[in-house]
XYZ file of C-alpha atoms in Angstrom:
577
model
C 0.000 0.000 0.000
C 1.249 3.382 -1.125
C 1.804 5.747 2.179
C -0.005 9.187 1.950
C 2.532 12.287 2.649
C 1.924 15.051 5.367
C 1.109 17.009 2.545
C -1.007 14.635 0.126
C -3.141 14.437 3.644
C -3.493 17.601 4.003
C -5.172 18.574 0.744
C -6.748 15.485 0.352
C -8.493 16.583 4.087
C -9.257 19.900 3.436
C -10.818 19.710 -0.610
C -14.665 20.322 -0.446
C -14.696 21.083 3.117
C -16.670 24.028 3.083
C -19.847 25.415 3.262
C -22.138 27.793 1.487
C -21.643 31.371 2.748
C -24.520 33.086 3.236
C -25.481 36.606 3.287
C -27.551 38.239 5.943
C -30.831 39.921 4.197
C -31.065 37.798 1.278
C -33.615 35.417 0.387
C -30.931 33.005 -1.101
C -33.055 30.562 -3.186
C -31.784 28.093 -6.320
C -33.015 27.814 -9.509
C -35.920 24.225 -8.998
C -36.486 24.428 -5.326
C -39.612 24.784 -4.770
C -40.122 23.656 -0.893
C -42.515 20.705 -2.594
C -40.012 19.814 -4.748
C -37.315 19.158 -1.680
C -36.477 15.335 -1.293
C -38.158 13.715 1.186
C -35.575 13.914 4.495
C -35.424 13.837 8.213
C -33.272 15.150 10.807
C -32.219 12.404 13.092
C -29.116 14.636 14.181
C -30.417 17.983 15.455
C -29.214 21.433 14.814
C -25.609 22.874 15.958
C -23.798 26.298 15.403
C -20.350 27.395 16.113
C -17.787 29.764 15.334
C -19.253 32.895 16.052
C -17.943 35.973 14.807
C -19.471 39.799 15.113
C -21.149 39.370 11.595
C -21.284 35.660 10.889
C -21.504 32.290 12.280
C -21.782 28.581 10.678
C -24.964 26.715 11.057
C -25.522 22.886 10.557
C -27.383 19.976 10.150
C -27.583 16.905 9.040
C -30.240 15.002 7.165
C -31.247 11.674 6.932
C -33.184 10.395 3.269
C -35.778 8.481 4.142
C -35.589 6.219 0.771
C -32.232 4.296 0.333
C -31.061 5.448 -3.622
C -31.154 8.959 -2.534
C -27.639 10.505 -3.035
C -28.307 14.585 -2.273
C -31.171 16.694 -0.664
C -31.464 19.797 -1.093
C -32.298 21.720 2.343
C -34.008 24.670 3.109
C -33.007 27.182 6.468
C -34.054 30.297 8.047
C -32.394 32.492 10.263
C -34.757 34.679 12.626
C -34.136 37.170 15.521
C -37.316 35.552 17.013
C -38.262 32.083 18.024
C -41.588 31.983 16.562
C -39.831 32.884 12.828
C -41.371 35.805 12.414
C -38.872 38.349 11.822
C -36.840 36.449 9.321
C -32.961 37.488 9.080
C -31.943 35.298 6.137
C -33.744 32.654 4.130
C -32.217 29.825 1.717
C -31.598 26.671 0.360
C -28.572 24.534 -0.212
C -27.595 20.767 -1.448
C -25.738 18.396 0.536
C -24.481 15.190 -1.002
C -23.917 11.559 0.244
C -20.283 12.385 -0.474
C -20.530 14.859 2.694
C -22.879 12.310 4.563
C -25.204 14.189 3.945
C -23.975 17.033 6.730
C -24.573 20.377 5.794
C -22.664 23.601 7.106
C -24.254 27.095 6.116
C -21.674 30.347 6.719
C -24.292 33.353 7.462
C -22.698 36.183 7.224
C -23.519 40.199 7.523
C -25.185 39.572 10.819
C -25.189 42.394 13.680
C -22.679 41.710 16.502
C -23.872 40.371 20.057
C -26.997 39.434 18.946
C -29.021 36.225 19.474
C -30.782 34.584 16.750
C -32.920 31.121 16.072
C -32.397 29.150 13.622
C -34.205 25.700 11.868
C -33.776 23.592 8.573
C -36.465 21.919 6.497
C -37.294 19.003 3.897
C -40.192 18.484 2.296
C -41.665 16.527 5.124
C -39.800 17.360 8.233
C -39.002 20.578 10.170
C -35.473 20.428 12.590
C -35.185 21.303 15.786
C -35.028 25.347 16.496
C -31.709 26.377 17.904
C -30.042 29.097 19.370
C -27.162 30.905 18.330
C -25.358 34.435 19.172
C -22.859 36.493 17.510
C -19.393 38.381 18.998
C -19.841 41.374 20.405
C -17.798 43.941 19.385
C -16.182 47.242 21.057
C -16.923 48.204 24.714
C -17.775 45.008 26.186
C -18.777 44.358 29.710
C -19.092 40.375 30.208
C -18.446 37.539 28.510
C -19.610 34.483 29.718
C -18.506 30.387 28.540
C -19.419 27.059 29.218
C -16.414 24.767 28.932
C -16.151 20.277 28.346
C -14.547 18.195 26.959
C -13.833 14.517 27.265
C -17.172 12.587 26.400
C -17.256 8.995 26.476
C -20.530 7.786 25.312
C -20.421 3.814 26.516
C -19.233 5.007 29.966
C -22.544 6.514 30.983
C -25.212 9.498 30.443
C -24.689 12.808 29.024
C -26.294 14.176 32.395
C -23.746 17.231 32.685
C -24.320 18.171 28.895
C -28.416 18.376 29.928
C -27.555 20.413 33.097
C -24.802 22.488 30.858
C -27.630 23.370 28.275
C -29.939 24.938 30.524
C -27.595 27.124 31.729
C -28.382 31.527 30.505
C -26.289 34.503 29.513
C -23.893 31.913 28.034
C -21.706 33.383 24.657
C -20.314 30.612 23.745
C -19.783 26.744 24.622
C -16.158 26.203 23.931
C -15.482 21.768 23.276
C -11.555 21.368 24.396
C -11.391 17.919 22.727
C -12.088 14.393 23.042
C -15.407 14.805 21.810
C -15.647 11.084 21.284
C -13.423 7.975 21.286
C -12.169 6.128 18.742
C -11.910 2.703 20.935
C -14.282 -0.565 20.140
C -16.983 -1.739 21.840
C -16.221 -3.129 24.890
C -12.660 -1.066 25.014
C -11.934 1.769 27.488
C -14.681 2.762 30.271
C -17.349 -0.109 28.819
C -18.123 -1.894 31.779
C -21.388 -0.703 32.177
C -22.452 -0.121 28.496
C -24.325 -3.195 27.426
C -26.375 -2.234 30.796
C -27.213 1.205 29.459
C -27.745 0.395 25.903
C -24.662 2.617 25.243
C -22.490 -0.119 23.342
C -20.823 2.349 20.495
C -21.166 1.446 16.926
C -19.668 0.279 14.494
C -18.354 -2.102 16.908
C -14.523 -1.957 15.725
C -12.000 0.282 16.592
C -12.331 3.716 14.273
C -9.877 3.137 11.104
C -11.961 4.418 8.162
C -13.849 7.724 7.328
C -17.174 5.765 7.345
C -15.958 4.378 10.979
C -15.226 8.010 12.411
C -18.571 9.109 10.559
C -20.630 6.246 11.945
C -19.381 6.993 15.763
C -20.329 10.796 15.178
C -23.688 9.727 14.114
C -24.646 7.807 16.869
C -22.774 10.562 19.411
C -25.234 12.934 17.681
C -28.688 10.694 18.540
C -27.931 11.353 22.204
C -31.051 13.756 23.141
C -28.764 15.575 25.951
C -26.021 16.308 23.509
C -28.510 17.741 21.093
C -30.138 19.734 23.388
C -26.434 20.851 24.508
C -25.068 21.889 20.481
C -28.963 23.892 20.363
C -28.409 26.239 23.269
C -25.066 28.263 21.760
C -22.860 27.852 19.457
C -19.465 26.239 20.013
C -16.275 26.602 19.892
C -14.184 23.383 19.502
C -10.918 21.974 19.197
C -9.970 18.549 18.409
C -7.691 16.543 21.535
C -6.640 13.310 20.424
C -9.073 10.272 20.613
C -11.013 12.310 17.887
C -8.345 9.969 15.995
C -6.356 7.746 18.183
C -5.175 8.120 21.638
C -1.745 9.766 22.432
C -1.829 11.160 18.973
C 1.408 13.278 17.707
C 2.109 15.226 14.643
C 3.592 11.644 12.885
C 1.565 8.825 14.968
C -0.469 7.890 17.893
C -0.052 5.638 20.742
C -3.297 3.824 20.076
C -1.492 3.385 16.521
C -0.107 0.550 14.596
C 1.342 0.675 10.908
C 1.079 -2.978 10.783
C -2.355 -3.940 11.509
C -3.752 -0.726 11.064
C -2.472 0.545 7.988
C -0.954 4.507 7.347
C -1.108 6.465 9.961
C -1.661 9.604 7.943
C -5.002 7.570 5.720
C -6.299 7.519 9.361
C -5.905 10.803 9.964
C -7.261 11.908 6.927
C -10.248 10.057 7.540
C -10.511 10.959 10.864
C -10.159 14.779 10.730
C -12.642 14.634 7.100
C -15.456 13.228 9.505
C -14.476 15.545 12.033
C -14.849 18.732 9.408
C -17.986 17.401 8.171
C -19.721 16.709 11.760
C -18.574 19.676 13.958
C -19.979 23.287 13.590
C -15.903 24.358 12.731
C -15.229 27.254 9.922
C -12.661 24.992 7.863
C -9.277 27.019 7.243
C -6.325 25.857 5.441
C -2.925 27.239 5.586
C 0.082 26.256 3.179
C 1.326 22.899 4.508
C -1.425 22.119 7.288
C -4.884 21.543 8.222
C -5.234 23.516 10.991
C -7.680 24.392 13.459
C -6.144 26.790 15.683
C -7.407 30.423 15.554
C -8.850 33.443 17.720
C -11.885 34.875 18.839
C -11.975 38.427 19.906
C -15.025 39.667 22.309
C -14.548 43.394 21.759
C -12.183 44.995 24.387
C -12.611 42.267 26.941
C -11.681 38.921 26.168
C -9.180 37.454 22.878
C -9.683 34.283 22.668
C -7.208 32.015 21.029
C -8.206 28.074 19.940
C -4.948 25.876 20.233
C -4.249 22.731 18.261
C -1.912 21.042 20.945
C -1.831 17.400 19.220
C -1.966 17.432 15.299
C -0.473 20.227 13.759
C 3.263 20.524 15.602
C 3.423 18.022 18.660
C 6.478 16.132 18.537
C 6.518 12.621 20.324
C 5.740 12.201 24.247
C 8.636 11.144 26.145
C 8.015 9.024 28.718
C 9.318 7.837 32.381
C 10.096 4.399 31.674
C 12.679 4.973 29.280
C 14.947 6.560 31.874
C 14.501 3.474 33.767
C 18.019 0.608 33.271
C 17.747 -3.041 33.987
C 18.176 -2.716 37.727
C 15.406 0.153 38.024
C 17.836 2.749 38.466
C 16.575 6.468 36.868
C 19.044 8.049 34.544
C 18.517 11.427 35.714
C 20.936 13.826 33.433
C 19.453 11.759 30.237
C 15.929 12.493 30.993
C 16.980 16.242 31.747
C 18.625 16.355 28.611
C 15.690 15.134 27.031
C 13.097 17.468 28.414
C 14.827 20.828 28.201
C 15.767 19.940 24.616
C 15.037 23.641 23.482
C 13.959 21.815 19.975
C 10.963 20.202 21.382
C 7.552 21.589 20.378
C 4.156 20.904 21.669
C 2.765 23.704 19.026
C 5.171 23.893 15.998
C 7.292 27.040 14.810
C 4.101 28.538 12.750
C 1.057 28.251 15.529
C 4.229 29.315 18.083
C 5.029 32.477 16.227
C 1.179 33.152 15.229
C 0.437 33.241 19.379
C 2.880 35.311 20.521
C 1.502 37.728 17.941
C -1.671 37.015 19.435
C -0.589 37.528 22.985
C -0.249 41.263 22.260
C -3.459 41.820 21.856
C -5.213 45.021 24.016
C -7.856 42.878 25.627
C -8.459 43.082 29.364
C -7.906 38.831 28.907
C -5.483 36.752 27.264
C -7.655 33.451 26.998
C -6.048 29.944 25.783
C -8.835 27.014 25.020
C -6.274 24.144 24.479
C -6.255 20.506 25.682
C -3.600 19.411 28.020
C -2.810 20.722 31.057
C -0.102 23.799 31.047
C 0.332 23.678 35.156
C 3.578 22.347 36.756
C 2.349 18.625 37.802
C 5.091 17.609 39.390
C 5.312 15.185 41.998
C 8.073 13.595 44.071
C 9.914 11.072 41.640
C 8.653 7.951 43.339
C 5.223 8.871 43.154
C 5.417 10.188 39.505
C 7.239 6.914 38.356
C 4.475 4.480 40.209
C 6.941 3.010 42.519
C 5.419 4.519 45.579
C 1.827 5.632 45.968
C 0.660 8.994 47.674
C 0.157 6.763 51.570
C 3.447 4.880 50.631
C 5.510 8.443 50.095
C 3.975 9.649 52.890
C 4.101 6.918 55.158
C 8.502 6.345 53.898
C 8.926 9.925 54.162
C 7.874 10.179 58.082
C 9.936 6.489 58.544
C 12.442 8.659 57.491
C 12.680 11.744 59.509
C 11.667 9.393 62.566
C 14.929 8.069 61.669
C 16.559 11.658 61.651
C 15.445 12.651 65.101
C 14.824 9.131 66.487
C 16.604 5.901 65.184
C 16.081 4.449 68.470
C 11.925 4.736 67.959
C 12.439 2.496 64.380
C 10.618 -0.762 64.561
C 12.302 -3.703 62.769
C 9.846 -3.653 59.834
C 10.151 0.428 59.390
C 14.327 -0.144 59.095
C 13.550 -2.505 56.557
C 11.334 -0.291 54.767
C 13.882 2.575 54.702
C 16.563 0.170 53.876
C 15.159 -1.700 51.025
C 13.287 1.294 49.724
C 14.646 4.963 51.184
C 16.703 5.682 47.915
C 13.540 6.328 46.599
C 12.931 9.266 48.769
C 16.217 10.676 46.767
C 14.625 10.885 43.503
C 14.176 14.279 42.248
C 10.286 15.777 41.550
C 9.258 14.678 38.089
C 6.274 15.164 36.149
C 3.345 12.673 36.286
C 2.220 13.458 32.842
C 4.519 14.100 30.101
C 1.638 14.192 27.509
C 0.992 17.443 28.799
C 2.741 20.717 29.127
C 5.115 19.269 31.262
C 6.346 17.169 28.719
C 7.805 20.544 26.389
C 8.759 22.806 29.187
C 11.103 24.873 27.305
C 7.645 26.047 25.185
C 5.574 26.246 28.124
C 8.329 28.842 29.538
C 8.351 31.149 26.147
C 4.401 31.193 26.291
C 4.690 32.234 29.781
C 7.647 34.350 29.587
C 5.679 36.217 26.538
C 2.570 37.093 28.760
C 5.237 38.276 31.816
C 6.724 40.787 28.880
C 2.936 41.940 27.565
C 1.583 42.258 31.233
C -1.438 40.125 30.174
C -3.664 38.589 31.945
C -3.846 35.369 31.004
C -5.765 32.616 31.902
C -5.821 29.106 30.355
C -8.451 26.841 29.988
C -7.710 23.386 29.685
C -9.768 19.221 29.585
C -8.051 16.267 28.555
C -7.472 14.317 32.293
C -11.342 13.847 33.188
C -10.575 16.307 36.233
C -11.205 19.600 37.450
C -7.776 21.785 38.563
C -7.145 25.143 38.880
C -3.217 25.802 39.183
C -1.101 29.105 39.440
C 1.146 29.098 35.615
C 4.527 30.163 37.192
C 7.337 31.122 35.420
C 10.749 28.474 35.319
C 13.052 31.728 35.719
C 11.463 33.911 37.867
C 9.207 32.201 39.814
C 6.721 34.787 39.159
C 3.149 33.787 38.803
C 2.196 35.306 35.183
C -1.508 33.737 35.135
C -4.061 31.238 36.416
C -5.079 27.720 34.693
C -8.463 26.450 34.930
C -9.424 23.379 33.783
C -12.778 21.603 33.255
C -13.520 17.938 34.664
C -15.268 15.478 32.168
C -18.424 15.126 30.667
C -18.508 11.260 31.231
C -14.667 9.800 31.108
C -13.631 8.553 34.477
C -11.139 10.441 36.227
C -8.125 9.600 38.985
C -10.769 7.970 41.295
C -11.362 4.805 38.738
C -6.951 5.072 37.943
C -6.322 5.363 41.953
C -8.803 3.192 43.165
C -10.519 5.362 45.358
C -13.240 4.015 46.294
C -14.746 5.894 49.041
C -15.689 9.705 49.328
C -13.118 9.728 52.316
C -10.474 8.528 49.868
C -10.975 10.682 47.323
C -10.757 13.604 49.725
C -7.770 12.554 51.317
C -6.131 11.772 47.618
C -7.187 15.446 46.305
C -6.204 17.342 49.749
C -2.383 15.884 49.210
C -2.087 16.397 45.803
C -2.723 19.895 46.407
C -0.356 19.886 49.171
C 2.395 18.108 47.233
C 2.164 19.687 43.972
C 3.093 23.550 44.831
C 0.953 25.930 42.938
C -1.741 23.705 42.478
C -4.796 25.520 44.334
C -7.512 22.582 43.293
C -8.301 19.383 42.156
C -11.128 17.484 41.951
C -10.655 13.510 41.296
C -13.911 12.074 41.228
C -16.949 14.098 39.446
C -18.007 14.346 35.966
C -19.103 17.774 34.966
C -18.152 21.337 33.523
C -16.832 24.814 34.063
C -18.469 27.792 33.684
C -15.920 30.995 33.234
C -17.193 34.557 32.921
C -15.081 37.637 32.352
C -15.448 41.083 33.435
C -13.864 44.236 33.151
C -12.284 43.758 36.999
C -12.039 39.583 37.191
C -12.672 36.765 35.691
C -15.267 33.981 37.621
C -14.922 29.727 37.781
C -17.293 28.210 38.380
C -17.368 24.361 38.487
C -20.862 22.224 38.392
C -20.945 18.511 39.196
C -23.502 16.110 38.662
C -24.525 12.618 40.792
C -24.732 10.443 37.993
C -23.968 8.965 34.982
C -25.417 5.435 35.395
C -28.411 7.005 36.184
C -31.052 9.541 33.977
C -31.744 10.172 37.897
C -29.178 12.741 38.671
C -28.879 16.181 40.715
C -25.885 19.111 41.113
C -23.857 17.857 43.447
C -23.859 21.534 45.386
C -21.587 20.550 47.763
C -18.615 19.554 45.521
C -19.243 22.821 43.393
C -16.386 25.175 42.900
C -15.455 29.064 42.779
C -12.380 30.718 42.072
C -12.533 34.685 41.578
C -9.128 36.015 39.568
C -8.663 39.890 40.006
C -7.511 41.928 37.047
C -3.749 42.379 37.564
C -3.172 39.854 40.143
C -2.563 36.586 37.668
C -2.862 34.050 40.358
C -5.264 32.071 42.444
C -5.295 33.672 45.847
């Protein structure tokens, strides 16, 4: 089989990705389309819209033909500022194809900014769901308000915290920080209980093909609570990486294998061609890359910039167990060599250079919506390498001073302990998770470095680990906190309490409450609750707030109020008090 090139798989990705561009106050209409004349179609799907800007934003849809030769449909929309359609904005048809599967993207433009407006398709025989959508507002503005998720795993249970997330008012945007779905088979990662909830994914392989990746989106897009979630706002999304494969870098994944699995790069053509043709993105193409980061600018108040932390520049993960020899001894000076190589890139030179432009901007907030965690995770070496758990550290470390002040006190088994396993206490404080941030630190320190220089105020929203943290971003040089990190827990993907073990409320307390006091500018963690983040901006701070739900086993669920969250970040003062 002949490999496909970076390039090849770029423009065979990006070629008939977009959508018809609409005007606002035209009646767009086609020469033969009569609303009679429409083929008959329904829409199985429901509604979404995303990418706002102050005069435009994309609509879609997707349709399903309700007799099997059918190959197009031609669809009619209307754009109102009224939910009863009767102050119609824009009005039109358009034809989407079986090539596109049958999805449907519409690009209104010449729309007023920070306004709301409603929004439906129609066939012949069936009228969509009405959804919401809102444009940027531009100039002197005083709030801006987002809902933020990511990670959601539909066989692990219910979409409860999209349902709760959808109800929520004054929202501007939804903004999706990856792992919108999983690319694993039935019966693969977070299962157990899926057969039980008639969740088992389909098609029941791992994703390979564009007709795989298209079929999984499908089925995402039945779920009631997710529809009801894409109708409310539009979104704002970003791909993480089991929108392909898990682990995924600029040249592979982890979750990939040539040999059984074919090219890498066919996969990720097919992968990011359903993901173009399902999500409510504004495709863009630059000269050598199918990119999807970009910014957002809400007037004088927030600039929001969309990173692409996994397809477009990441170079390999490093990881722990490499540094490890034969006898389990850690070669320290390789694995610092390794990590402050100043060639390693999380971003790549272009997106790089393209934010540190973008970090000048002259709004009150210097927002990042990216995947991985930017934070400092790091943890004593023992616990960060798996050789000692959080009680084990703890329980060594105090063997250990009782040594220092009081040999005498040892018992025979804690001298054992110390002597068979004290060495460990030497190791110096690694990073857990070099799949993040902490795995390019050298990057991490420019970004950082570039908002000391500008004065920003930055704050950086983050998803990928299923958890909710909020962390202090601290310069390497300095030590100078330049801005705060807040990062959603998951929609449905189980966090450190199903890795850990923790079993009990009492040990998921216990687990979060030393984290935070091991890891030192971590102000938060949550381990073991699925929900989202709220974050709204003002002129004088910016307000977290994180929800939690009961359940996801359950339709049954409530806000867990007493696990809720809020973190208030004053303008000027860059960190978590």
């Amino acid at each position: 089989m002949t490999k496909i090139t970076r390039r090849q798989f770029v423009r065979n990705t990006m070629v008939g990705m977009g959508g018809v561009v609409v005007s606002a106050g035209l009646a767009t209409t086609m020469t033969g389309c009569a609303l009679d004349e429409l083929n008959k179609a329904r829409f199985m799907h429901g509604v979404a819209s995303g990418d706002p800007l102050t005069d435009r934003v994309i609509l879609w849809t997707r349709v399903t033909p309700q007799e099997e030769h059918i190959d197009k449909v031609r669809v009619y929309w209307e754009v109102s500022k009224d939910e009863h359609f009767r102050k119609m904005v824009v009005t039109g048809t358009a034809i989407t194809h079986v090539d596109k599967d049958f999805t449907l993207k519409v690009d209104i433009v010449g729309l007023k900014p920070g306004r709301k407006y409603f929004y439906r398709f129609k066939t012949v025989n069936h009228v969509s769901p009405v959804g919401t959508t809102k444009t940027i507002a531009s100039k002197d503005v005083e709030q801006v308000k987002f809902v933020v998720v990511s990670c959601s795993n539909y066989p692990a249970g219910y979409f409860n915290a999209y349902q709760q997330a959808s109800q929520l008012e004054d929202i501007d945007a939804s903004l999706h920080l990856g792992d919108y779905l999983y690319e694993y088979a039935r019966g693969g990662y977070a299962s157990e209980d899926a057969a039980a909830l008639g969740r088992e994914v389909l098609p029941d392989g791992e994703l390979l093909t564009v007709n795989d990746y298209r079929q999984r989106y499908a089925q995402y897009r039945t779920d009631p609570d997710l529809q009801a979630f894409h109708q409310a706002f539009p979104m704002i999304a970003v791909w993480d990486d089991h929108e392909v494969a898990n682990d995924t870098w600029k040249e592979g994944a982890e979750n990939h294998d040539d040999a059984t699995e074919g090219d890498f790069f066919a996969r990720l053509q097919a992968a990011l061609q359903a993901y173009a043709e399902w999500m409510p993105v504004r495709p863009r193409v630059d000269t050598d890359v199918a990119s999807l980061y970009r910014s957002f600018q809400y007037g004088n108040l927030v600039n929001l910039m969309m990173l692409d932390t996994r397809l477009v520049g990441r170079d390999k993960q490093l990881s722990l167990t490499n540094y490890f020899d034969a006898a389990g001894n850690f070669d320290i000076q390789s694995y610092f060599s390794d990590i402050n190589n100043p060639n390693r890139t999380l971003l790549g030179t272009n997106q790089l250079t393209w934010l540190t432009q973008q970090l000048a901007s002259d709004a009150k907030w210097q927002v990042l919506g990216q995947q991985v965690l930017m934070g400092k995770m790091e943890l004593p070496g023992a616990i960060a390498t798996a050789q000692l758990t959080i009680p084990e550290f703890a329980e060594l470390a105090a063997i250990a001073q009782l040594a220092q002040t009081n040999p005498g006190a040892l018992t025979p088994e804690q001298l054992q302990l110390l002597q068979e396993k004290g060495a460990l206490l030497q190791l110096p404080s690694l990073p857990y998770n070099l799949d993040a941030w902490d795995g390019y630190p050298v990057e991490r320190e420019h970004i950082l470095q570039t908002a000391r220089a500008n004065q920003s105020n930055l704050v950086v929203l983050a998803g990928d680990t299923h958890n909710a943290w909020a962390n202090n971003l601290v310069t390497q040089a300095e030590q100078a906190s330049v801005g705060v990190e807040l990062a959603t827990a998951s929609i449905s993907s189980p966090g450190l309490e199903s890795f850990l073990g923790l079993d009990t409320p009492q040990a998921v307390l216990q687990t979060e409450a030393g984290v935070v006091q091991l890891i030192e500018n971590l102000q938060y963690a949550n381990f073991s609750d699925r929900g989202f983040l709220t974050v709204t901006f003002s002129q004088d701070q910016v307000t977290s707030n994180w929800t939690y739900i009961s359940d996801i086993k359950s339709k049954d669920f409530t806000v867990l109020a007493a696990r809720n969250k809020q973190i208030v970040v004053t303008d000027g003062s860059n960190q978590i008090a």
